[in-house]
Structure formats: structure tokens, C-alpha cells
Short mmCIF file of C-alpha atoms in Angstrom, two decimals:
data_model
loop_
_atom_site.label_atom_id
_atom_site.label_comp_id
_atom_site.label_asym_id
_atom_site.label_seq_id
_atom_site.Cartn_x
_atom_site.Cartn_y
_atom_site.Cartn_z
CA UNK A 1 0.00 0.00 0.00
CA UNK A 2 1.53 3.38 -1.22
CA UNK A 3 2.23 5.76 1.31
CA UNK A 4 0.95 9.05 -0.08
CA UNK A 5 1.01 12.61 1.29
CA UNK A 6 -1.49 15.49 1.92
CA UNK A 7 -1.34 17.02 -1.79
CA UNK A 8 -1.67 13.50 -3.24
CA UNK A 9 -4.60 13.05 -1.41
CA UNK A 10 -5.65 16.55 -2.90
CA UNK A 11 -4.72 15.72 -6.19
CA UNK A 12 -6.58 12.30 -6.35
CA UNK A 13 -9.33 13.73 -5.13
CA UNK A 14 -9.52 16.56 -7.69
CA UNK A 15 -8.84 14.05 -10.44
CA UNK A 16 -7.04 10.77 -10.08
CA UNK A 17 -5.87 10.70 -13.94
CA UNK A 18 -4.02 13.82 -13.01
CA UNK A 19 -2.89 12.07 -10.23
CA UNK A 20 -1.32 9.16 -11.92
CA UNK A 21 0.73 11.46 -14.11
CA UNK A 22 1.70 14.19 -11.38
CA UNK A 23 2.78 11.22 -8.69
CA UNK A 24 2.91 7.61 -10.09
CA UNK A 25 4.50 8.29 -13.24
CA UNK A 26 7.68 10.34 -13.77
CA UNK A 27 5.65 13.54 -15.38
CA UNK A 28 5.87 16.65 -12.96
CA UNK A 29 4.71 19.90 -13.95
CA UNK A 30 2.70 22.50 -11.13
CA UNK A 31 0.28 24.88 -11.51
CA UNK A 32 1.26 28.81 -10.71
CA UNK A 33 -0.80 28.26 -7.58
CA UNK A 34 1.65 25.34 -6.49
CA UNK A 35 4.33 27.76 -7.37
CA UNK A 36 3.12 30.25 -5.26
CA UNK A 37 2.46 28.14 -2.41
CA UNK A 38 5.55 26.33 -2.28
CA UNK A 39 7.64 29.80 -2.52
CA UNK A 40 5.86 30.92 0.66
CA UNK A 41 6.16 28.27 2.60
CA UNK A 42 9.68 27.56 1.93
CA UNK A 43 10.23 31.08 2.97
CA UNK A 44 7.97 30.45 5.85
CA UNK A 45 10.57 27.55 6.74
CA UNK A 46 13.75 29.82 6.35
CA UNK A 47 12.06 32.67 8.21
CA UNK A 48 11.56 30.28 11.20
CA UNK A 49 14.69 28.43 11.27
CA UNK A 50 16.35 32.25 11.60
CA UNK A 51 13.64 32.79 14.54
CA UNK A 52 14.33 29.98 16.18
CA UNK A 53 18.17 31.01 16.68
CA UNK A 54 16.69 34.22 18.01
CA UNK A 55 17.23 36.11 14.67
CA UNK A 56 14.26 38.41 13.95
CA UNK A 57 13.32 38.76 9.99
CA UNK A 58 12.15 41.93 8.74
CA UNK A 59 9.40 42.09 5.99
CA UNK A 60 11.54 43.10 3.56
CA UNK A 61 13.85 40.39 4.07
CA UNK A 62 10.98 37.72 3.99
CA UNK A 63 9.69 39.35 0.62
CA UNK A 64 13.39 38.82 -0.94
CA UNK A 65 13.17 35.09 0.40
CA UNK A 66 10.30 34.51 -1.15
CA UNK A 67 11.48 36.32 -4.95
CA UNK A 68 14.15 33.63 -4.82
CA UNK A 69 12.17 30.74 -3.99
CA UNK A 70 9.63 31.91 -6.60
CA UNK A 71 12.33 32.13 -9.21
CA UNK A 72 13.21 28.26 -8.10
CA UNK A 73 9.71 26.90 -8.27
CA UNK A 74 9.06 28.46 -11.72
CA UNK A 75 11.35 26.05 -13.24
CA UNK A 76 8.22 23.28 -12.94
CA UNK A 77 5.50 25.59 -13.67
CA UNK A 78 2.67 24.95 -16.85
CA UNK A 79 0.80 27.87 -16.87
CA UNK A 80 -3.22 27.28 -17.04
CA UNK A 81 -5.76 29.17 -20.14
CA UNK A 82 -6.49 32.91 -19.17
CA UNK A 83 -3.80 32.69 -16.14
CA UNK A 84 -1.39 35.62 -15.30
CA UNK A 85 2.31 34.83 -13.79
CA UNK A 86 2.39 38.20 -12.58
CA UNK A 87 -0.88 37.50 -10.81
CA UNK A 88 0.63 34.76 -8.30
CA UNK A 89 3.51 36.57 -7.81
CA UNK A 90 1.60 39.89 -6.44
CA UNK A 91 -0.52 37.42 -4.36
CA UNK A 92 2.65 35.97 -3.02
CA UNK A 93 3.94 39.00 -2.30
CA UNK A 94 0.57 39.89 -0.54
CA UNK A 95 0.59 36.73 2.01
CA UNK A 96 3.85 36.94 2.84
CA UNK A 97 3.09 41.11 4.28
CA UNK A 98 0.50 39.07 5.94
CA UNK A 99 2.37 36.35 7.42
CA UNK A 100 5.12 39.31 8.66
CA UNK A 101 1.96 40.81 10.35
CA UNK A 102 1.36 37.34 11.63
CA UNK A 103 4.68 36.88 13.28
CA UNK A 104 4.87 40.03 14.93
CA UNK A 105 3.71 38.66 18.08
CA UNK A 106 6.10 35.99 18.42
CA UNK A 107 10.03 36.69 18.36
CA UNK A 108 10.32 32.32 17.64
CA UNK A 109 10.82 31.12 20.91
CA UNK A 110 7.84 29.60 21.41
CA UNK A 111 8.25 27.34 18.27
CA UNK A 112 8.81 23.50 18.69
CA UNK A 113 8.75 22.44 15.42
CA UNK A 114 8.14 23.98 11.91
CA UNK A 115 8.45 22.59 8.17
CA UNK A 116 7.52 18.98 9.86
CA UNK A 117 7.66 16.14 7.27
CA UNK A 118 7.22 12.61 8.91
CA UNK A 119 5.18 9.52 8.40
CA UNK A 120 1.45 8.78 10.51
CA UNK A 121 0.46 5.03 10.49
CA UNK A 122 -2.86 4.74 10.14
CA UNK A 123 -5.63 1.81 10.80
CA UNK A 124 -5.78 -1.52 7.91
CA UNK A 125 -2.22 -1.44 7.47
CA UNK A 126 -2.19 2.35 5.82
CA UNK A 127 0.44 5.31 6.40
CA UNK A 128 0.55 9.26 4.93
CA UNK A 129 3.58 11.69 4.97
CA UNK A 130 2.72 14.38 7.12
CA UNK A 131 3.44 17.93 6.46
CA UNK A 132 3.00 20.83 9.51
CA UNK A 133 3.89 24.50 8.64
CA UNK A 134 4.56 25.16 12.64
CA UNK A 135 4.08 23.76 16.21
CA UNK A 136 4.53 26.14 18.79
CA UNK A 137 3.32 26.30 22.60
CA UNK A 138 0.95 28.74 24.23
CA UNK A 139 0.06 28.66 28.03
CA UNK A 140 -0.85 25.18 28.59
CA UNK A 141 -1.38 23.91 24.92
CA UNK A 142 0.58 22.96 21.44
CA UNK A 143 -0.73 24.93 18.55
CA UNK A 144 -0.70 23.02 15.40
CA UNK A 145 -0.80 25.92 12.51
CA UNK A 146 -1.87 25.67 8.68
CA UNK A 147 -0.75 28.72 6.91
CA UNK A 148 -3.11 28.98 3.40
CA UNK A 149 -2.69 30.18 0.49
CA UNK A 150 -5.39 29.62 -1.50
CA UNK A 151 -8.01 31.83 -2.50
CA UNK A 152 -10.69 30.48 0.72
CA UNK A 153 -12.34 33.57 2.12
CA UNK A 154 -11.36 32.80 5.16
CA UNK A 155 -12.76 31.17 8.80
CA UNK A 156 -15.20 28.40 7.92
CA UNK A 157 -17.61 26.50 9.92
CA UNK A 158 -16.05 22.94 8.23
CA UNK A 159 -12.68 23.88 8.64
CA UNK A 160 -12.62 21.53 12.64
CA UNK A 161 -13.46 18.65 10.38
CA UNK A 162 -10.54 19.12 8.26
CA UNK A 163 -9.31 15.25 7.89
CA UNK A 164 -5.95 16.22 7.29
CA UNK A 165 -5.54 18.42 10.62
CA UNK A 166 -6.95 16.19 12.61
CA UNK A 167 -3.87 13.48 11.58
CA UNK A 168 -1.36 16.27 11.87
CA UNK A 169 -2.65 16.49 15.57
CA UNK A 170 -2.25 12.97 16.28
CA UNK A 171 1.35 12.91 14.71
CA UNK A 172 1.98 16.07 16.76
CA UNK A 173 0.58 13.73 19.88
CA UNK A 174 2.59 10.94 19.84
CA UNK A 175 5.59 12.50 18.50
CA UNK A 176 6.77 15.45 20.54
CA UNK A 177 6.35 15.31 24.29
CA UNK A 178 4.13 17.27 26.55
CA UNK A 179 1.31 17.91 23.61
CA UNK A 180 -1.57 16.93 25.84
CA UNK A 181 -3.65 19.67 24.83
CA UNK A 182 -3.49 20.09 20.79
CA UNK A 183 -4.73 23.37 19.27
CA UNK A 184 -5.80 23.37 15.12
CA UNK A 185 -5.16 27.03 13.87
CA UNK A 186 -5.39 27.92 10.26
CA UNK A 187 -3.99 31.35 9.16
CA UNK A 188 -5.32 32.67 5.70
CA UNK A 189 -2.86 34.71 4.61
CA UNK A 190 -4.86 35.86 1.51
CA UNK A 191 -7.03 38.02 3.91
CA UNK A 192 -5.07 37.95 6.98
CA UNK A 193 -7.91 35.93 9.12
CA UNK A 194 -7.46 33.30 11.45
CA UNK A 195 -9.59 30.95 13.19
CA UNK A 196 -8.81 27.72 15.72
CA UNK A 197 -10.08 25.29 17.22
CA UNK A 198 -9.06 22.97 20.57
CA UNK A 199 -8.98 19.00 19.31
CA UNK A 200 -9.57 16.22 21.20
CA UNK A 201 -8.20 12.09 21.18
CA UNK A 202 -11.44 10.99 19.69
CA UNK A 203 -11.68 12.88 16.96
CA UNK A 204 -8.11 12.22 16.02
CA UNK A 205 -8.84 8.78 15.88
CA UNK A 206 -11.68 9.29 13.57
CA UNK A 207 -10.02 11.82 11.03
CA UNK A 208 -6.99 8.74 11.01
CA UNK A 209 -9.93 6.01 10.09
CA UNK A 210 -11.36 8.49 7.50
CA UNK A 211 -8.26 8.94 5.63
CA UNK A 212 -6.70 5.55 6.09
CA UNK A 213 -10.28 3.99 4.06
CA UNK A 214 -9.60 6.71 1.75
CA UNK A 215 -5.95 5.49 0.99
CA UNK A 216 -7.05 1.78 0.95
CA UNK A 217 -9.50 2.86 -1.83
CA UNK A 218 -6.87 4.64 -3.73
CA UNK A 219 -4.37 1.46 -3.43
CA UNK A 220 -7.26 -0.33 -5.09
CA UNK A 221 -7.79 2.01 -8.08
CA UNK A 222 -6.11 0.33 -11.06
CA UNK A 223 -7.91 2.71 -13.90
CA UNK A 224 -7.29 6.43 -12.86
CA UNK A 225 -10.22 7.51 -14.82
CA UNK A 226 -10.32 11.48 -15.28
CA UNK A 227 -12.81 14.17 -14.31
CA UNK A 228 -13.16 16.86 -16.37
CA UNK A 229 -14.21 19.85 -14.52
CA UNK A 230 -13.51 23.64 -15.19
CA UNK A 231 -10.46 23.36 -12.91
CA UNK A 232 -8.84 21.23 -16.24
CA UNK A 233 -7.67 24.73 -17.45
CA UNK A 234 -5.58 25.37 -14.80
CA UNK A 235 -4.22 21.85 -14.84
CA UNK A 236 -0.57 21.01 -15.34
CA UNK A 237 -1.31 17.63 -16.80
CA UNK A 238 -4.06 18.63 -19.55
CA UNK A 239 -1.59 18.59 -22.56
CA UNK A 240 -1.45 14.88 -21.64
CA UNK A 241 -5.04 14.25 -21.43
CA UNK A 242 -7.22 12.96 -24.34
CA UNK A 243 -10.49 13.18 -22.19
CA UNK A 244 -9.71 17.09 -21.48
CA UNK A 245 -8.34 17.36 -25.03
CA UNK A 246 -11.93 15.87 -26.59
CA UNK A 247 -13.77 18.46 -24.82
CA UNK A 248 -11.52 21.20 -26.91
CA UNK A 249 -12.85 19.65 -29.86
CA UNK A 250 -16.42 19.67 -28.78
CA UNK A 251 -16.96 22.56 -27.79
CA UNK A 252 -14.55 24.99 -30.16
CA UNK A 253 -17.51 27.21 -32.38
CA UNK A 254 -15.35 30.40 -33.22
CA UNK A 255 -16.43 32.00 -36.42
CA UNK A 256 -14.00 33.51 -39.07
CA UNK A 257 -13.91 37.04 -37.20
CA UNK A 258 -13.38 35.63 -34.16
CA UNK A 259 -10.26 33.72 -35.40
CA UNK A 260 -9.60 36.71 -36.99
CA UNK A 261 -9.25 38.53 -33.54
CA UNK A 262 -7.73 35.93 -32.06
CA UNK A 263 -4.83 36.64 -34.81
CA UNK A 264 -4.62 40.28 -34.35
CA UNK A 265 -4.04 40.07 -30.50
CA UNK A 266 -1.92 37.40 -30.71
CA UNK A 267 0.75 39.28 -33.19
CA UNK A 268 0.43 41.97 -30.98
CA UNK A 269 0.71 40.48 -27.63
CA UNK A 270 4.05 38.74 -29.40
CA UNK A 271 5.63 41.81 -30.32
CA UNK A 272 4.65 42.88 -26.77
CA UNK A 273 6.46 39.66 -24.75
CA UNK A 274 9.85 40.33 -27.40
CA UNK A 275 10.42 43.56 -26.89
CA UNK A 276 9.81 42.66 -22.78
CA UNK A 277 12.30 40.00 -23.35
CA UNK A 278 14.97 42.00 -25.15
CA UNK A 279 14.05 44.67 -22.52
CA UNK A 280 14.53 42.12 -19.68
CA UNK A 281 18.18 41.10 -21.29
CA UNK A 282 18.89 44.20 -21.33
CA UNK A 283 18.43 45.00 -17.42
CA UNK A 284 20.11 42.06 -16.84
CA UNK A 285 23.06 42.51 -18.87
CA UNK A 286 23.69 46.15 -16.83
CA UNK A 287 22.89 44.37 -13.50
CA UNK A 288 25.33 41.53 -14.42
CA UNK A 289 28.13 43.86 -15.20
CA UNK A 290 27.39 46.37 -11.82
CA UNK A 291 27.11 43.01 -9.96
CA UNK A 292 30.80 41.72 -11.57
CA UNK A 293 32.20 45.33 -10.17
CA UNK A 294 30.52 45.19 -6.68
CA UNK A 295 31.88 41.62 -6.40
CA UNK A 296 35.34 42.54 -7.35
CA UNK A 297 35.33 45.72 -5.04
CA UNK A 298 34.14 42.96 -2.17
CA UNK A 299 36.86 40.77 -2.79
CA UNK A 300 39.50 43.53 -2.98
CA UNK A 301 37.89 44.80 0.25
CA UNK A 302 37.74 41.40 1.81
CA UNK A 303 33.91 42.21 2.92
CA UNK A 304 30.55 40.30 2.51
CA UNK A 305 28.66 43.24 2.66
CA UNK A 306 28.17 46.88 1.04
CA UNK A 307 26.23 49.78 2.39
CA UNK A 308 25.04 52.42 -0.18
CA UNK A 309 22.64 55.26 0.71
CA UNK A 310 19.57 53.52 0.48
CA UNK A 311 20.63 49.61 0.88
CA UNK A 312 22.68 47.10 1.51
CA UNK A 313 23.79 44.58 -0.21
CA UNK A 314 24.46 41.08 1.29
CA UNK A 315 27.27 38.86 -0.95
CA UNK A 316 26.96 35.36 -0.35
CA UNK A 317 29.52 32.81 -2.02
CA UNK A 318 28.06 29.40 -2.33
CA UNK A 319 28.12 25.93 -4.13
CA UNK A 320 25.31 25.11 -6.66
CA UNK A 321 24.29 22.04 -8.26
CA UNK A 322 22.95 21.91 -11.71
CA UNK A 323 20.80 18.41 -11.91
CA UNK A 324 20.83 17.42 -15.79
CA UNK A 325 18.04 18.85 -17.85
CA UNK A 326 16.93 14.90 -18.52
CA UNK A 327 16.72 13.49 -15.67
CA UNK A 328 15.22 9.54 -16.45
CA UNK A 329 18.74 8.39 -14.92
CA UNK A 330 18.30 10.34 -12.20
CA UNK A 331 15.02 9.41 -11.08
CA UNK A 332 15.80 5.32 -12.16
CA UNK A 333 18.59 5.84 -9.59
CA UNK A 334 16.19 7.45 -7.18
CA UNK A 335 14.40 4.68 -7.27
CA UNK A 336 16.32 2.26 -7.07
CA UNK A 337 17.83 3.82 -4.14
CA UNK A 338 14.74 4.32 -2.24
CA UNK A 339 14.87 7.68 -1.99
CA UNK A 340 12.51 8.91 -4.70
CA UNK A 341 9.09 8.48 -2.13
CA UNK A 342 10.94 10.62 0.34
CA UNK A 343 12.10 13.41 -2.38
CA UNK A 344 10.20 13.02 -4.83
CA UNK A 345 10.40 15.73 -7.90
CA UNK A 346 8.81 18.51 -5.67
CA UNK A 347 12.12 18.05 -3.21
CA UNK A 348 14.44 18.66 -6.09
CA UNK A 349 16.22 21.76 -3.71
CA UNK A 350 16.87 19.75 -1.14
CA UNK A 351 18.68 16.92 -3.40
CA UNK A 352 20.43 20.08 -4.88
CA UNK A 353 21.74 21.01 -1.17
CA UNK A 354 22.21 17.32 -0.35
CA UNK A 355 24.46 17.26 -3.55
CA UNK A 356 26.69 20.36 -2.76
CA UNK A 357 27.09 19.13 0.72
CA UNK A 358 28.50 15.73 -0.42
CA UNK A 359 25.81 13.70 1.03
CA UNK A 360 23.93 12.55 -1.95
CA UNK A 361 24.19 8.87 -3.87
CA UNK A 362 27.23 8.71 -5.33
CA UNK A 363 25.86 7.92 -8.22
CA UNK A 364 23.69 10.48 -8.21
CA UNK A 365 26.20 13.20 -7.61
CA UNK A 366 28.31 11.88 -11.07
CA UNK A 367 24.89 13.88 -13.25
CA UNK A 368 25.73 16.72 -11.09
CA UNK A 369 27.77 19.94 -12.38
CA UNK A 370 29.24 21.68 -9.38
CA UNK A 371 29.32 25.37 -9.84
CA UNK A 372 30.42 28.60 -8.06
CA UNK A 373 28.02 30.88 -7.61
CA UNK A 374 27.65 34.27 -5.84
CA UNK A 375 24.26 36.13 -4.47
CA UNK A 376 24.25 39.45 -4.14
CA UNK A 377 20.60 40.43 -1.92
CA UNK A 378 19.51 43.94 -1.99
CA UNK A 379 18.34 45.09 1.66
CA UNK A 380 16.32 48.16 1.25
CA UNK A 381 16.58 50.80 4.03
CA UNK A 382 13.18 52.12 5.78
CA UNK A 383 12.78 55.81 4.98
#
């Protein structure tokens, strides 16, 4: 029986076809709002391993965190019909000022865990990787907290029968001591609302039935049938599927003139993305060639850091790998290794760091180009 995570769960449910190709098979693409998502909370989990050291992150720092990440997760991304990239990022950018105005009240020393990934046996012989953005304690109880993304409104009613919660709170139980008295909080950091609830044993137990018959069903499905819904525009996998591709054909009734306009805007919006493009290159190019003479000046200087009138800039000298653009050796290896249910495509940064830090499969580490690289982060000054 496969042991399956949270967004599998979510993905099977949404359409198991999609499923097949985004998990069991070696296709991986995400949608902008899995970009998105992942940026923030992997800036979430940076911004909390500095807290927990008793560093404390400004806004603007957490906002650069998350540009990089974002820059990281695009690599993956299929785009969906009528979607903006620009979009996501601005909505990023939004829950992350949110999630600063969240973290105000805490300076990280109450946090016991954060960026949890472990494994929950369930009942009939089932098991699910858990995820937790935080655990921290307040008074007399352990706060399990969800931070969301997603474009939910905010505090509903259903939200203290949310399956997956529930399991997180009986991992959170039996695996760190003293969490008697388990907390659910959910923080939407869309419109900054919040809303928790106080979970008891029972309950737990129930949510950990629920989703183990859910698994034991999905073990059991050998056809992965799809479900076309209006969410198939958004999804990474509809290239690759002939029911969502059948609908195209069924339903496509443009006349001549609206072919006709479809032409026009399209030759313009082209001309629009080059001369973005060329302008982009050329932005680049000048910040390439002021970044060469800052780094230079650095080295000379023997510092790390430069202060200007209004910023400072942080140079950082590290170690990158550069996985090969096919990567069917890579993930046979995986694989065969065991290690591909445990990192799986979406974990690709961390068998990047793994590789840099020499503690990858050898084998592995052979498809790897070792680079030097150098990061030069801009630190804005208030006023």
C-alpha cells in the first residue's frame, strides 16, 4: 500500500488521472498556484529556522526570500488558459506582508517544530507523509498551525473537520512530548484571518480512520479515470489528457472574425512579450556587469557586505548544483535507491543542497555539475 502525502490526497481527489501522471508516473509539472504556495512556505521555513536562533526577519527580508524561492519553483511551472504569472507573484507578495503581520507577536521562541515532514500510520495497514507549517506552545497547549494560500475567504464552519488536521494532531501527539492539549489554527494569509479550534483524542482517531479507508481505496484504483471539470484549465497535466483534449474539440464554435481577432491580439501580444524580453536582457546585462564590479570591489575589500545610501547589499559565495536537464537516470537511480518516495520531484532543492554538501548517492552526484556561484541580496533601508 503506497504511502501518499497530503497534496496526493488533494490531487486524487480533484482528479485521479491527473494524479497518476503528477505522482505515479515520472511527469511533474505544477500549476502557478503550487508555485506560489511552495515559494511561501519555503520562505515560511527559512524565516523560522532564523527565529528559532533568536534572529528576527524583517518584511523586507521575507519578501526577498520569497522572490528567490519563486524564481526556483518556476522552473516546474505549466501555466493554465487565461492565467497571469504576474498574478501569483503579487498574491505571493501579498501573504507573505500578511504572514510578517502574523509573526509580529512571536520573536520564535515559542516554536517547537516547523516545516515537519514525517510519516502517521494509520488503521488496515495504511500510512501518509505528514506535512506541519509550525508547532509552537501557548500557556498550557501545542498549537498546530496551517498557513493557506489559496483563495478560501477565510474562517469556515467545516474547517474543525478538516481530515488532514486532525492526523497532523495525532502525529503532533505521539511524536513530541508534553502535547496533551493540541490546538488546530489555520492562518489565511490571503485576507489575513485566522480561526482555531481545541482537538480532542477521539476525533483524532476518527479523522486517522477516514483517511486511512480513503488510501485503501486509492491502493485499489487500477484505472485512474479522469474528471473533467472547469479546474482542467488550470491543470498542469491537460496537454497529456485525451479526455480534457476531446472536450476542446467539442466545444470549439469560433467563427472567421473571431479567429480573426484571435490573430490580431496574438501578433500583438508577441511583439509585446519580445520587446519585454529584449528589454529584460537588457536589465540584466547592466545588472550583471554592476554586480561583476561590486563583487570585485568585495573581494579587494575582503567584505561580505556593502552599504550604499539607500541599501545594503548582502554577498553570499556558495556551491550550486545543476541536476541534468533529462533526468530519467536520475530518477531510475532514485528509485532504485529508495529515496525517490521521500524526495520526490517537488524536493528537487533539497537533493540540490544534499548534492553540494557531499551527502547525496554517489551515483547520483556523477549527473551533477558543481558550480560557483555568488548572491548578491539587496536590503532596502526604511525611509
Amino acid at each position: 500500500m503506497p504511502t501518499v502525502s497530503f497534496r496526493d490526497l488533494k490531487e486524487y481527489r480533484r482528479c485521479p488521472y491527473a494524479y497518476r501522471l503528477s505522482v505515479v508516473s515520472d511527469y511533474w509539472r505544477i500549476s502557478l498556484q503550487d508555485c506560489m504556495d511552495a515559494a511561501v512556505h519555503r520562505m515560511l521555513s527559512h524565516t523560522d529556522g532564523r527565529r528559532v536562533r533568536g534572529n528576527w526577519v524583517t518584511k523586507d527580508e521575507m519578501l526577498a526570500m520569497y522572490r528567490e524561492e519563486w524564481d526556483k519553483c518556476m522552473e516546474d511551472v505549466c501555466i493554465g488558459e487565461g492565467e497571469d504569472m504576474v498574478d501569483y507573484f503579487r498574491i505571493g507578495e501579498d501573504c507573505v506582508r500578511r504572514l510578517a503581520d502574523f509573526m509580529r507577536v512571536s520573536d520564535g521562541a515559542d516554536i517547537v517544530a516547523f516545516d515537519v515532514h514525517g510519516v502517521q500510520t494509520l488503521p488496515f495497514g495504511a500510512s501518509v507523509r505528514i506535512g506541519i507549517d509550525e508547532v509552537y506552545r501557548r500557556g498550557n497547549s501545542t498549537v498546530v498551525c496551517k498557513y493557506i494560500t489559496t483563495s478560501e475567504d477565510g474562517p469556515r464552519k467545516d474547517l474543525a473537520e478538516d481530515v488532514e488536521a486532525r492526523v497532523s494532531a495525532l502525529w503532533t501527539m505521539y511524536s513530541l512530548p508534553g502535547a496533551d492539549r493540541i490546538v488546530l489554527q489555520w492562518r489565511f494569509l490571503r485576507s489575513g484571518d485566522e480561526t482555531e479550534c481545541v482537538v480532542r483524542k477521539p476525533a483524532m482517531d476518527e479523522a486517522a480512520k477516514k483517511l486511512s479507508e480513503e488510501i485503501v481505496e486509492l491502493s485499489k484504483d487500477k484505472e485512474f479515470l479522469p474528471v473533467v471539470t472547469e479546474s482542467c484549465k488550470m491543470c498542469p497535466c491537460r496537454n497529456r489528457c485525451e479526455a480534457y483534449q476531446d472536450t476542446l474539440k467539442t466545444t470549439s464554435t469560433l467563427t472567421k472574425k473571431d479567429v480573426d481577432q484571435l490573430v490580431h491580439e496574438y501578433a500583438e501580444l508577441d511583439e509585446k512579450v519580445a520587446a519585454l524580453k529584449l528589454r529584460l536582457e537588457m536589465v540584466q546585462s547592466r545588472r550583471d556587469a554592476v554586480k561583476a564590479k561590486i563583487v570585485s570591489y568585495a573581494d579587494s575589500a575582503h567584505r561580505d557586505y556593502l552599504v550604499g545610501p539607500d541599501a545594503t547589499l548582502d554577498i553570499k559565495r556558495y556551491r550550486k548544483a545543476n541536476l541534468p536537464s533529462d533526468k530519467t537516470a536520475l530518477i531510475k537511480r532514485l528509485k532504485e535507491t529508495g529515496q525517490y518516495d521521500k524526495l520526490s520531484m517537488v524536493n528537487y532543492s533539497r537533493l540540490r543542497s544534499d548534492i553540494t554538501k557531499g551527502l547525496a548517492d554517489p551515483e547520483i552526484m556523477k549527473m551533477a555539475v558543481i558550480t560557483q556561484d555568488i548572491r548578491v541580496k539587496v536590503r532596502r533601508k526604511n525611509g
